[in-house]
Structures are given as structure tokens and as C-alpha cells.
Amino acid sequence: MSSILEIINSYTPFEQSLIGSAVFLFSSWLFRTIFNKAKSSGKIFFKEYSKIDVVKHTLHKEYINSNNMQFSTFGSSIALLHASRWLIKALLIFIFFSGLSSILNADWLFVAVYWFCFNCVLEANSWVKDSSSESSVSHVPEDLKNEIYDKLKPQPIETVESTANK
């Protein structure tokens, strides 16, 4: 093992970066391959991921790739929503571990920055999660809720057409 490290240390930083990237690429590919094999094994944990695969397949087949513009737009919106959820989770994990690393290195300015970023990403997460239950706005005064809801709620199509003709 030490001989491998000596060989790698003899390379230039650029070559070391290329080796690191290749190792990362190979390990990611290997993980995805093993993960896909495990999903097809039928275990309970991987059964949920199989359901996600079917949902993605159906979403793309019946909605995103549809010739109907409304279906295509709807499918794309749903796909973007789910992709955003995964990106936010990844970003939260990255920020959390970067913050831990900064704490261990006593980089207090970076700890403050990561704390602020973590809270911003948590706020972004609140925009993509379902908040349609009344309990999510129970702390807001009723008159303010009604005022905002009246401005944002969808109007029936006849109402929109009649206001457009005036």
C-alpha cells in the first residue's frame, strides 16, 4: 500500500487529480452497477427504488414525451420538482459535512457561512415539500391568510375570460 502512495506522490498535481477523478468515476460506476443489481434482487428496501423507477418511466413515457403540450409541461414540472428534492438533499448533506469539517479545523467564519447556507437550503426545501395542509399555516392570522389566498387561488376559466373581455 505504501508503495502505491509513493508512486502517486511522484506524479504532478495534475496527474494526481486525473487519477483521483478516474478512481471517483470508477467507484461511482461500480456503486451504481451494484445498486442496480441489488434493486432487481427484490429486497424490501430496494423494492421502493423499483417503484421509483416505474414512476420515472411512466412519467417520461406518458407525460414528458407526449405530443400534448399540457401533459408534457405537467410531466416536466413533476420531474423538476422531484429532481429539486434530490438536489436539495444532496446540498444539505454537503453543507452539513463541510460545516463539520470547518468546526474541526476551527474555521469559525466558514462555520457561520455554512450555518447560513444550511438554513437557506432548508428554506428552499420548504418550497418543494407539500405544505397544503391547514396545519402548515395555522400560526398565520386568519385575515392575512384570506387576503393572500384570494390573490393567489386559481380562478374558474369563465371568470378569467370574462375579466379579459372587459
Coordinates of N, CA, C and O in Angstrom, one line a residue:
M1 N 0.8 -1.2 0.0 CA 0.0 0.0 0.0 C 0.9 1.3 0.0 O 0.6 2.2 -0.7
S2 N 1.9 1.2 0.8 CA 2.8 2.4 0.9 C 3.5 2.6 -0.5 O 3.8 3.8 -0.8
S3 N 3.8 1.6 -1.2 CA 4.5 1.7 -2.5 C 3.5 2.4 -3.5 O 4.0 3.2 -4.3
I4 N 2.2 2.1 -3.4 CA 1.3 2.8 -4.3 C 1.2 4.3 -4.0 O 1.2 5.1 -4.9
L5 N 1.2 4.6 -2.7 CA 1.2 6.0 -2.3 C 2.5 6.7 -2.7 O 2.4 7.9 -3.2
E6 N 3.6 6.1 -2.7 CA 4.9 6.7 -3.1 C 4.8 6.9 -4.6 O 5.3 8.0 -5.1
I7 N 4.3 6.0 -5.4 CA 4.2 6.2 -6.8 C 3.2 7.3 -7.2 O 3.6 8.2 -8.0
I8 N 2.1 7.4 -6.5 CA 1.2 8.5 -6.7 C 1.8 9.9 -6.3 O 1.6 10.9 -7.0
N9 N 2.5 9.9 -5.2 CA 3.2 11.1 -4.8 C 4.3 11.6 -5.8 O 4.6 12.8 -5.8
S10 N 4.8 10.7 -6.6 CA 5.8 11.1 -7.5 C 5.2 11.8 -8.7 O 6.0 12.4 -9.5
Y11 N 3.9 11.7 -8.9 CA 3.3 12.4 -10.1 C 3.1 13.8 -9.8 O 3.1 14.3 -8.6
T12 N 2.8 14.6 -10.8 CA 2.5 16.0 -10.7 C 1.1 16.2 -10.1 O 0.3 15.2 -10.2
P13 N 0.8 17.3 -9.6 CA -0.6 17.5 -9.0 C -1.7 17.3 -10.1 O -2.7 16.8 -9.8
F14 N -1.4 17.7 -11.3 CA -2.4 17.5 -12.4 C -2.7 16.0 -12.6 O -3.8 15.5 -12.7
E15 N -1.6 15.2 -12.6 CA -1.7 13.8 -12.8 C -2.4 13.1 -11.6 O -3.2 12.2 -11.8
Q16 N -2.1 13.6 -10.4 CA -2.8 13.1 -9.2 C -4.3 13.4 -9.3 O -5.1 12.6 -8.9
S17 N -4.6 14.6 -9.8 CA -6.1 14.9 -9.9 C -6.7 14.0 -10.9 O -7.9 13.6 -10.7
L18 N -6.0 13.7 -12.0 CA -6.6 12.8 -13.0 C -6.8 11.4 -12.4 O -7.9 10.8 -12.7
I19 N -5.9 10.9 -11.7 CA -6.0 9.6 -11.0 C -7.2 9.7 -10.0 O -8.0 8.7 -10.0
G20 N -7.3 10.7 -9.3 CA -8.4 10.8 -8.3 C -9.7 10.9 -9.0 O -10.7 10.2 -8.6
S21 N -9.8 11.6 -10.1 CA -11.0 11.7 -10.9 C -11.4 10.3 -11.5 O -12.6 9.9 -11.5
A22 N -10.4 9.6 -11.9 CA -10.6 8.3 -12.5 C -11.1 7.3 -11.4 O -12.0 6.5 -11.7
V23 N -10.5 7.4 -10.3 CA -10.9 6.5 -9.2 C -12.4 6.8 -8.7 O -13.2 5.9 -8.5
F24 N -12.7 8.1 -8.7 CA -14.0 8.5 -8.3 C -15.0 8.1 -9.3 O -16.1 7.6 -9.0
L25 N -14.7 8.2 -10.6 CA -15.6 7.8 -11.7 C -15.8 6.3 -11.7 O -16.9 5.8 -11.7
F26 N -14.7 5.5 -11.5 CA -14.8 4.1 -11.4 C -15.7 3.6 -10.2 O -16.5 2.8 -10.3
S27 N -15.4 4.2 -9.1 CA -16.1 3.8 -7.9 C -17.6 4.2 -8.0 O -18.5 3.4 -7.5
S28 N -17.9 5.3 -8.6 CA -19.3 5.7 -8.8 C -20.0 4.8 -9.7 O -21.1 4.4 -9.5
W29 N -19.3 4.4 -10.8 CA -19.9 3.5 -11.8 C -20.1 2.1 -11.1 O -21.2 1.5 -11.3
L30 N -19.2 1.7 -10.3 CA -19.3 0.4 -9.7 C -20.4 0.4 -8.7 O -21.2 -0.6 -8.6
F31 N -20.5 1.5 -7.9 CA -21.6 1.6 -6.9 C -23.0 1.6 -7.6 O -23.9 0.9 -7.2
R32 N -23.1 2.3 -8.7 CA -24.4 2.3 -9.5 C -24.7 0.9 -10.0 O -25.9 0.5 -10.0
T33 N -23.7 0.2 -10.6 CA -23.9 -1.1 -11.1 C -24.4 -2.1 -10.0 O -25.4 -2.8 -10.2
I34 N -23.7 -2.0 -8.9 CA -24.1 -2.9 -7.7 C -25.5 -2.5 -7.2 O -26.3 -3.4 -6.9
F35 N -25.8 -1.2 -7.2 CA -27.1 -0.8 -6.7 C -28.2 -1.2 -7.6 O -29.2 -1.7 -7.1
N36 N -28.0 -1.1 -8.9 CA -29.0 -1.6 -9.9 C -29.2 -3.1 -9.8 O -30.3 -3.6 -9.9
K37 N -28.1 -3.9 -9.6 CA -28.3 -5.3 -9.4 C -29.1 -5.6 -8.1 O -29.9 -6.5 -8.1
A38 N -28.8 -4.8 -7.0 CA -29.5 -5.1 -5.8 C -31.0 -4.7 -5.9 O -31.8 -5.3 -5.3
K39 N -31.3 -3.7 -6.7 CA -32.7 -3.3 -6.9 C -33.5 -4.4 -7.5 O -34.6 -4.6 -7.2
S40 N -32.9 -5.1 -8.4 CA -33.6 -6.2 -9.1 C -33.6 -7.5 -8.3 O -34.3 -8.4 -8.7
S41 N -33.0 -7.5 -7.1 CA -33.0 -8.7 -6.3 C -34.3 -8.9 -5.5 O -34.6 -9.9 -5.0
G42 N -35.1 -7.8 -5.4 CA -36.4 -7.9 -4.8 C -36.4 -7.7 -3.3 O -37.5 -7.9 -2.7
K43 N -35.4 -7.2 -2.7 CA -35.4 -6.9 -1.2 C -36.4 -5.8 -1.0 O -36.6 -4.9 -1.8
I44 N -36.9 -5.7 0.2 CA -37.9 -4.7 0.6 C -37.4 -3.3 0.4 O -38.0 -2.4 -0.2
F45 N -36.1 -3.0 0.8 CA -35.5 -1.7 0.7 C -35.5 -1.3 -0.8 O -35.8 -0.2 -1.1
F46 N -35.0 -2.2 -1.6 CA -34.9 -1.9 -3.0 C -36.2 -1.9 -3.8 O -36.2 -1.4 -4.9
K47 N -37.2 -2.5 -3.2 CA -38.5 -2.6 -3.8 C -39.0 -1.1 -4.0 O -39.7 -0.8 -5.0
E48 N -38.8 -0.3 -3.0 CA -39.2 1.1 -3.1 C -38.5 1.8 -4.2 O -39.1 2.7 -4.9
Y49 N -37.2 1.6 -4.4 CA -36.5 2.2 -5.5 C -37.0 1.7 -6.8 O -37.0 2.4 -7.8
S50 N -37.4 0.4 -6.9 CA -38.0 -0.1 -8.1 C -39.3 0.6 -8.4 O -39.6 0.9 -9.6
K51 N -40.1 0.9 -7.4 CA -41.3 1.7 -7.6 C -41.0 3.1 -8.2 O -41.7 3.6 -9.1
I52 N -39.9 3.7 -7.7 CA -39.5 5.0 -8.2 C -39.1 4.9 -9.7 O -39.4 5.8 -10.5
D53 N -38.4 3.8 -10.0 CA -38.1 3.6 -11.5 C -39.3 3.5 -12.3 O -39.3 4.1 -13.4
V54 N -40.3 2.8 -11.9 CA -41.6 2.7 -12.7 C -42.2 4.1 -12.8 O -42.7 4.4 -13.9
V55 N -42.3 4.8 -11.7 CA -42.9 6.2 -11.8 C -42.1 7.0 -12.8 O -42.7 7.7 -13.6
K56 N -40.8 7.0 -12.7 CA -40.0 7.8 -13.7 C -40.3 7.4 -15.1 O -40.4 8.2 -16.0
H57 N -40.3 6.1 -15.3 CA -40.6 5.5 -16.7 C -42.0 6.0 -17.2 O -42.1 6.5 -18.3
T58 N -43.0 5.9 -16.3 CA -44.3 6.3 -16.7 C -44.4 7.8 -16.9 O -45.0 8.2 -17.9
L59 N -43.8 8.5 -16.0 CA -43.8 10.0 -16.2 C -43.2 10.4 -17.5 O -43.8 11.3 -18.2
H60 N -42.1 9.8 -17.9 CA -41.4 10.2 -19.2 C -42.2 9.7 -20.4 O -42.4 10.4 -21.3
K61 N -42.7 8.4 -20.3 CA -43.4 7.8 -21.4 C -44.7 8.5 -21.7 O -45.0 8.8 -22.8
E62 N -45.5 8.7 -20.6 CA -46.9 9.1 -20.8 C -47.1 10.7 -20.7 O -48.0 11.2 -21.2
Y63 N -46.1 11.3 -20.1 CA -46.3 12.8 -19.9 C -45.2 13.6 -20.7 O -45.6 14.4 -21.6
I64 N -44.0 13.4 -20.3 CA -42.9 14.3 -20.8 C -42.8 14.1 -22.3 O -42.6 15.1 -23.0
N65 N -42.8 12.9 -22.8 CA -42.6 12.6 -24.2 C -43.9 12.7 -25.0 O -44.0 12.3 -26.2
S66 N -45.0 13.2 -24.4 CA -46.3 13.3 -25.0 C -46.3 14.4 -26.0 O -45.6 15.4 -25.9
N67 N -47.1 14.3 -27.0 CA -47.3 15.4 -28.0 C -48.3 16.4 -27.5 O -48.4 17.5 -28.0
N68 N -49.0 16.1 -26.4 CA -49.9 17.1 -25.7 C -49.1 18.0 -24.9 O -48.4 17.6 -24.0
M69 N -49.1 19.3 -25.2 CA -48.3 20.3 -24.5 C -48.6 20.4 -23.0 O -47.7 20.5 -22.2
Q70 N -49.9 20.2 -22.6 CA -50.2 20.3 -21.2 C -49.6 19.1 -20.5 O -49.1 19.3 -19.4
F71 N -49.8 17.9 -21.0 CA -49.2 16.7 -20.4 C -47.7 16.9 -20.3 O -47.1 16.5 -19.3
S72 N -47.1 17.3 -21.3 CA -45.6 17.5 -21.4 C -45.1 18.5 -20.3 O -44.2 18.2 -19.6
T73 N -45.8 19.6 -20.2 CA -45.4 20.6 -19.2 C -45.7 20.1 -17.8 O -44.8 20.3 -16.9
F74 N -46.8 19.4 -17.6 CA -47.1 18.9 -16.3 C -46.0 17.8 -15.9 O -45.5 17.9 -14.8
G75 N -45.7 16.9 -16.8 CA -44.7 15.9 -16.5 C -43.3 16.5 -16.2 O -42.6 16.1 -15.3
S76 N -43.0 17.5 -17.0 CA -41.7 18.2 -16.8 C -41.7 18.9 -15.4 O -40.6 18.9 -14.7
S77 N -42.8 19.5 -15.1 CA -42.8 20.1 -13.8 C -42.7 19.1 -12.6 O -42.0 19.4 -11.6
I78 N -43.3 18.0 -12.7 CA -43.2 17.0 -11.7 C -41.8 16.4 -11.6 O -41.3 16.3 -10.5
A79 N -41.2 16.2 -12.8 CA -39.8 15.7 -12.8 C -38.9 16.7 -12.2 O -38.0 16.4 -11.4
L80 N -39.1 18.0 -12.5 CA -38.2 19.1 -11.9 C -38.4 19.2 -10.4 O -37.5 19.4 -9.7
L81 N -39.6 19.0 -10.0 CA -39.9 19.0 -8.5 C -39.2 17.9 -7.8 O -38.5 18.1 -6.8
H82 N -39.2 16.7 -8.3 CA -38.6 15.6 -7.7 C -37.0 15.7 -7.8 O -36.3 15.4 -6.8
A83 N -36.5 16.2 -8.9 CA -35.1 16.4 -9.1 C -34.6 17.5 -8.1 O -33.6 17.3 -7.5
S84 N -35.4 18.5 -7.9 CA -35.1 19.6 -6.9 C -35.0 19.0 -5.5 O -34.1 19.4 -4.8
R85 N -35.9 18.1 -5.2 CA -35.9 17.5 -3.9 C -34.6 16.7 -3.7 O -33.9 16.8 -2.6
W86 N -34.1 16.0 -4.7 CA -32.9 15.2 -4.5 C -31.7 16.1 -4.5 O -30.7 15.9 -3.7
L87 N -31.7 17.2 -5.3 CA -30.6 18.2 -5.3 C -30.5 18.9 -3.9 O -29.4 19.1 -3.4
I88 N -31.6 19.2 -3.3 CA -31.6 19.9 -2.0 C -31.1 18.9 -1.0 O -30.3 19.3 -0.1
K89 N -31.5 17.7 -1.0 CA -31.0 16.7 -0.1 C -29.4 16.6 -0.2 O -28.7 16.6 0.8
A90 N -29.0 16.5 -1.4 CA -27.5 16.4 -1.6 C -26.8 17.6 -1.1 O -25.7 17.6 -0.5
L91 N -27.4 18.8 -1.4 CA -26.8 20.0 -1.0 C -26.7 20.2 0.6 O -25.8 20.6 1.1
L92 N -27.8 19.7 1.2 CA -27.9 19.7 2.7 C -26.8 18.8 3.3 O -26.1 19.2 4.2
I93 N -26.6 17.7 2.7 CA -25.6 16.7 3.2 C -24.2 17.3 3.0 O -23.4 17.3 3.9
F94 N -23.9 17.9 1.8 CA -22.6 18.5 1.5 C -22.4 19.7 2.5 O -21.3 19.8 3.1
I95 N -23.3 20.6 2.7 CA -23.1 21.7 3.6 C -22.9 21.2 5.0 O -22.1 21.8 5.7
F96 N -23.7 20.2 5.4 CA -23.5 19.7 6.8 C -22.1 19.2 7.0 O -21.5 19.6 8.0
F97 N -21.6 18.4 6.1 CA -20.3 17.8 6.4 C -19.2 18.9 6.1 O -18.2 18.8 6.8
S98 N -19.4 19.8 5.3 CA -18.4 20.9 5.1 C -18.4 21.7 6.4 O -17.3 22.2 6.9
G99 N -19.6 22.0 7.0 CA -19.6 22.7 8.3 C -18.9 21.9 9.4 O -18.2 22.5 10.2
L100 N -19.1 20.6 9.4 CA -18.4 19.8 10.4 C -16.9 19.9 10.3 O -16.2 20.0 11.2
S101 N -16.5 19.8 9.0 CA -15.1 19.9 8.7 C -14.5 21.3 9.2 O -13.4 21.3 9.7
S102 N -15.3 22.3 9.0 CA -14.9 23.7 9.4 C -14.8 23.8 10.9 O -13.9 24.4 11.5
I103 N -15.7 23.1 11.6 CA -15.7 23.1 13.1 C -14.4 22.4 13.5 O -13.7 22.9 14.4
L104 N -14.1 21.3 12.9 CA -12.9 20.5 13.3 C -11.6 21.3 13.1 O -10.7 21.1 13.8
N105 N -11.7 22.1 12.0 CA -10.5 22.9 11.6 C -10.5 24.3 12.3 O -9.6 25.1 12.1
A106 N -11.5 24.5 13.1 CA -11.7 25.8 13.8 C -11.7 27.0 12.8 O -11.3 28.1 13.1
D107 N -12.3 26.8 11.7 CA -12.6 27.9 10.7 C -13.9 28.5 11.0 O -14.9 28.2 10.4
W108 N -14.0 29.4 12.0 CA -15.2 29.9 12.5 C -16.0 30.7 11.5 O -17.3 30.7 11.5
L109 N -15.3 31.4 10.7 CA -16.0 32.2 9.6 C -16.8 31.3 8.7 O -17.9 31.5 8.4
F110 N -16.1 30.2 8.3 CA -16.8 29.2 7.4 C -17.9 28.5 8.1 O -18.9 28.1 7.5
V111 N -17.7 28.2 9.4 CA -18.8 27.6 10.2 C -20.1 28.5 10.1 O -21.2 28.0 9.9
A112 N -19.9 29.8 10.3 CA -21.0 30.7 10.2 C -21.6 30.7 8.8 O -22.8 30.7 8.6
V113 N -20.8 30.7 7.8 CA -21.2 30.7 6.4 C -22.0 29.4 6.1 O -23.1 29.4 5.5
Y114 N -21.5 28.3 6.5 CA -22.2 27.0 6.3 C -23.5 27.0 7.1 O -24.5 26.4 6.6
W115 N -23.5 27.5 8.3 CA -24.8 27.6 9.0 C -25.8 28.4 8.3 O -27.0 27.9 8.1
F116 N -25.4 29.5 7.7 CA -26.3 30.4 7.0 C -26.8 29.6 5.7 O -28.0 29.6 5.4
C117 N -25.9 29.0 5.0 CA -26.2 28.3 3.8 C -27.2 27.1 4.1 O -28.1 26.9 3.3
F118 N -26.9 26.4 5.2 CA -27.7 25.3 5.5 C -29.2 25.8 5.8 O -30.1 25.1 5.3
N119 N -29.3 26.9 6.5 CA -30.7 27.4 6.7 C -31.3 27.9 5.4 O -32.6 27.7 5.3
C120 N -30.6 28.5 4.5 CA -31.1 28.9 3.2 C -31.6 27.7 2.4 O -32.7 27.7 1.8
V121 N -30.9 26.6 2.4 CA -31.3 25.4 1.7 C -32.5 24.7 2.4 O -33.4 24.2 1.7
L122 N -32.5 24.8 3.7 CA -33.7 24.3 4.4 C -35.0 25.1 4.0 O -36.1 24.5 3.8
E123 N -34.8 26.4 3.8 CA -35.9 27.2 3.3 C -36.3 26.8 1.9 O -37.5 26.7 1.6
A124 N -35.3 26.6 1.1 CA -35.6 26.1 -0.3 C -36.4 24.8 -0.2 O -37.3 24.5 -1.0
N125 N -36.0 23.9 0.7 CA -36.7 22.6 0.9 C -38.1 22.8 1.2 O -39.0 22.1 0.8
S126 N -38.4 23.8 2.0 CA -39.8 24.1 2.4 C -40.7 24.5 1.2 O -41.9 24.3 1.3
W127 N -40.0 25.0 0.2 CA -40.8 25.4 -1.0 C -41.1 24.1 -1.9 O -42.1 24.2 -2.6
V128 N -40.4 23.1 -1.8 CA -40.7 21.9 -2.7 C -41.4 20.8 -1.9 O -41.9 19.9 -2.5
K129 N -41.5 20.9 -0.6 CA -42.3 19.9 0.1 C -43.8 20.3 0.1 O -44.1 21.5 0.0
D130 N -44.7 19.3 0.3 CA -46.1 19.6 0.3 C -46.5 20.3 1.6 O -46.3 19.8 2.7
S131 N -47.0 21.5 1.4 CA -47.5 22.3 2.6 C -49.0 22.7 2.4 O -49.4 23.7 2.8
S132 N -49.7 21.8 1.8 CA -51.1 22.1 1.5 C -52.1 21.9 2.7 O -53.2 22.2 2.7
S133 N -51.6 21.3 3.8 CA -52.4 21.1 5.0 C -52.6 22.4 5.7 O -51.7 23.2 5.7
E134 N -53.7 22.5 6.4 CA -54.0 23.7 7.1 C -53.1 23.9 8.3 O -52.9 25.0 8.7
S135 N -52.5 22.9 8.8 CA -51.6 23.0 10.0 C -50.4 23.8 9.6 O -49.7 24.4 10.5
S136 N -50.0 23.8 8.3 CA -48.8 24.5 8.0 C -48.9 26.0 8.0 O -48.0 26.7 8.0
V137 N -50.2 26.5 8.0 CA -50.4 27.9 8.1 C -51.3 28.3 9.3 O -51.9 29.4 9.4
S138 N -51.3 27.4 10.3 CA -52.2 27.7 11.5 C -51.7 28.8 12.3 O -52.5 29.4 13.1
H139 N -50.4 29.2 12.2 CA -49.9 30.3 13.0 C -50.1 31.7 12.4 O -49.9 32.7 13.0
V140 N -50.6 31.7 11.2 CA -50.9 33.0 10.5 C -52.3 33.5 10.8 O -53.2 32.7 10.8
P141 N -52.4 34.8 11.1 CA -53.8 35.3 11.3 C -54.7 35.1 10.2 O -54.3 35.1 9.0
E142 N -56.0 34.8 10.5 CA -57.0 34.4 9.5 C -57.2 35.5 8.4 O -57.3 35.1 7.2
D143 N -57.2 36.8 8.8 CA -57.4 37.8 7.8 C -56.3 37.9 6.8 O -56.5 38.1 5.6
L144 N -55.1 37.7 7.2 CA -53.9 37.7 6.3 C -53.9 36.5 5.4 O -53.7 36.6 4.2
K145 N -54.3 35.3 6.0 CA -54.4 34.1 5.1 C -55.5 34.3 4.0 O -55.2 34.0 2.9
N146 N -56.6 34.8 4.4 CA -57.7 35.0 3.4 C -57.3 36.0 2.3 O -57.6 35.9 1.1
E147 N -56.6 37.1 2.7 CA -56.2 38.1 1.8 C -55.2 37.5 0.7 O -55.3 37.7 -0.5
I148 N -54.2 36.8 1.2 CA -53.2 36.2 0.3 C -53.8 35.1 -0.5 O -53.6 35.0 -1.8
Y149 N -54.7 34.3 0.1 CA -55.3 33.2 -0.7 C -56.2 33.7 -1.8 O -56.2 33.2 -2.9
D150 N -56.9 34.8 -1.5 CA -57.8 35.4 -2.5 C -57.0 35.9 -3.7 O -57.5 35.8 -4.9
K151 N -55.8 36.4 -3.5 CA -55.0 36.8 -4.6 C -54.4 35.7 -5.4 O -54.2 35.8 -6.6
L152 N -54.0 34.6 -4.7 CA -53.3 33.5 -5.4 C -54.1 32.3 -5.9 O -53.7 31.6 -6.7
K153 N -55.3 32.1 -5.3 CA -56.1 30.9 -5.7 C -56.5 31.0 -7.2 O -56.8 32.0 -7.7
P154 N -56.5 29.8 -7.8 CA -56.9 29.7 -9.2 C -58.4 30.2 -9.4 O -59.2 29.8 -8.6
Q155 N -58.6 30.9 -10.5 CA -60.0 31.3 -10.8 C -60.6 30.4 -11.8 O -59.8 29.9 -12.6
P156 N -61.9 30.2 -11.8 CA -62.5 29.4 -12.8 C -62.3 30.1 -14.2 O -62.1 31.3 -14.3
I157 N -62.2 29.2 -15.2 CA -61.9 29.7 -16.6 C -62.9 30.8 -17.1 O -62.5 31.8 -17.7
E158 N -64.2 30.6 -16.8 CA -65.2 31.6 -17.2 C -64.9 33.0 -16.6 O -65.0 34.0 -17.2
T159 N -64.4 33.0 -15.3 CA -64.1 34.3 -14.7 C -62.9 34.9 -15.3 O -62.9 36.1 -15.5
V160 N -61.9 34.2 -15.7 CA -60.8 34.7 -16.3 C -61.1 35.3 -17.7 O -60.7 36.4 -18.1
E161 N -61.9 34.6 -18.5 CA -62.3 35.0 -19.8 C -63.2 36.3 -19.7 O -63.1 37.2 -20.5
S162 N -64.1 36.3 -18.7 CA -65.0 37.5 -18.6 C -64.2 38.7 -18.2 O -64.5 39.8 -18.6
T163 N -63.2 38.6 -17.3 CA -62.4 39.8 -16.9 C -61.5 40.2 -18.0 O -61.1 41.4 -18.1
A164 N -61.1 39.3 -18.9 CA -60.2 39.6 -20.0 C -61.0 40.4 -21.1 O -60.4 41.3 -21.8
N165 N -62.3 40.2 -21.2 CA -63.1 40.9 -22.2 C -63.5 42.3 -21.8 O -64.0 43.1 -22.6
K166 N -63.4 42.6 -20.5 CA -63.8 43.9 -20.0 C -62.8 45.0 -20.4 O -61.7 44.9 -20.6

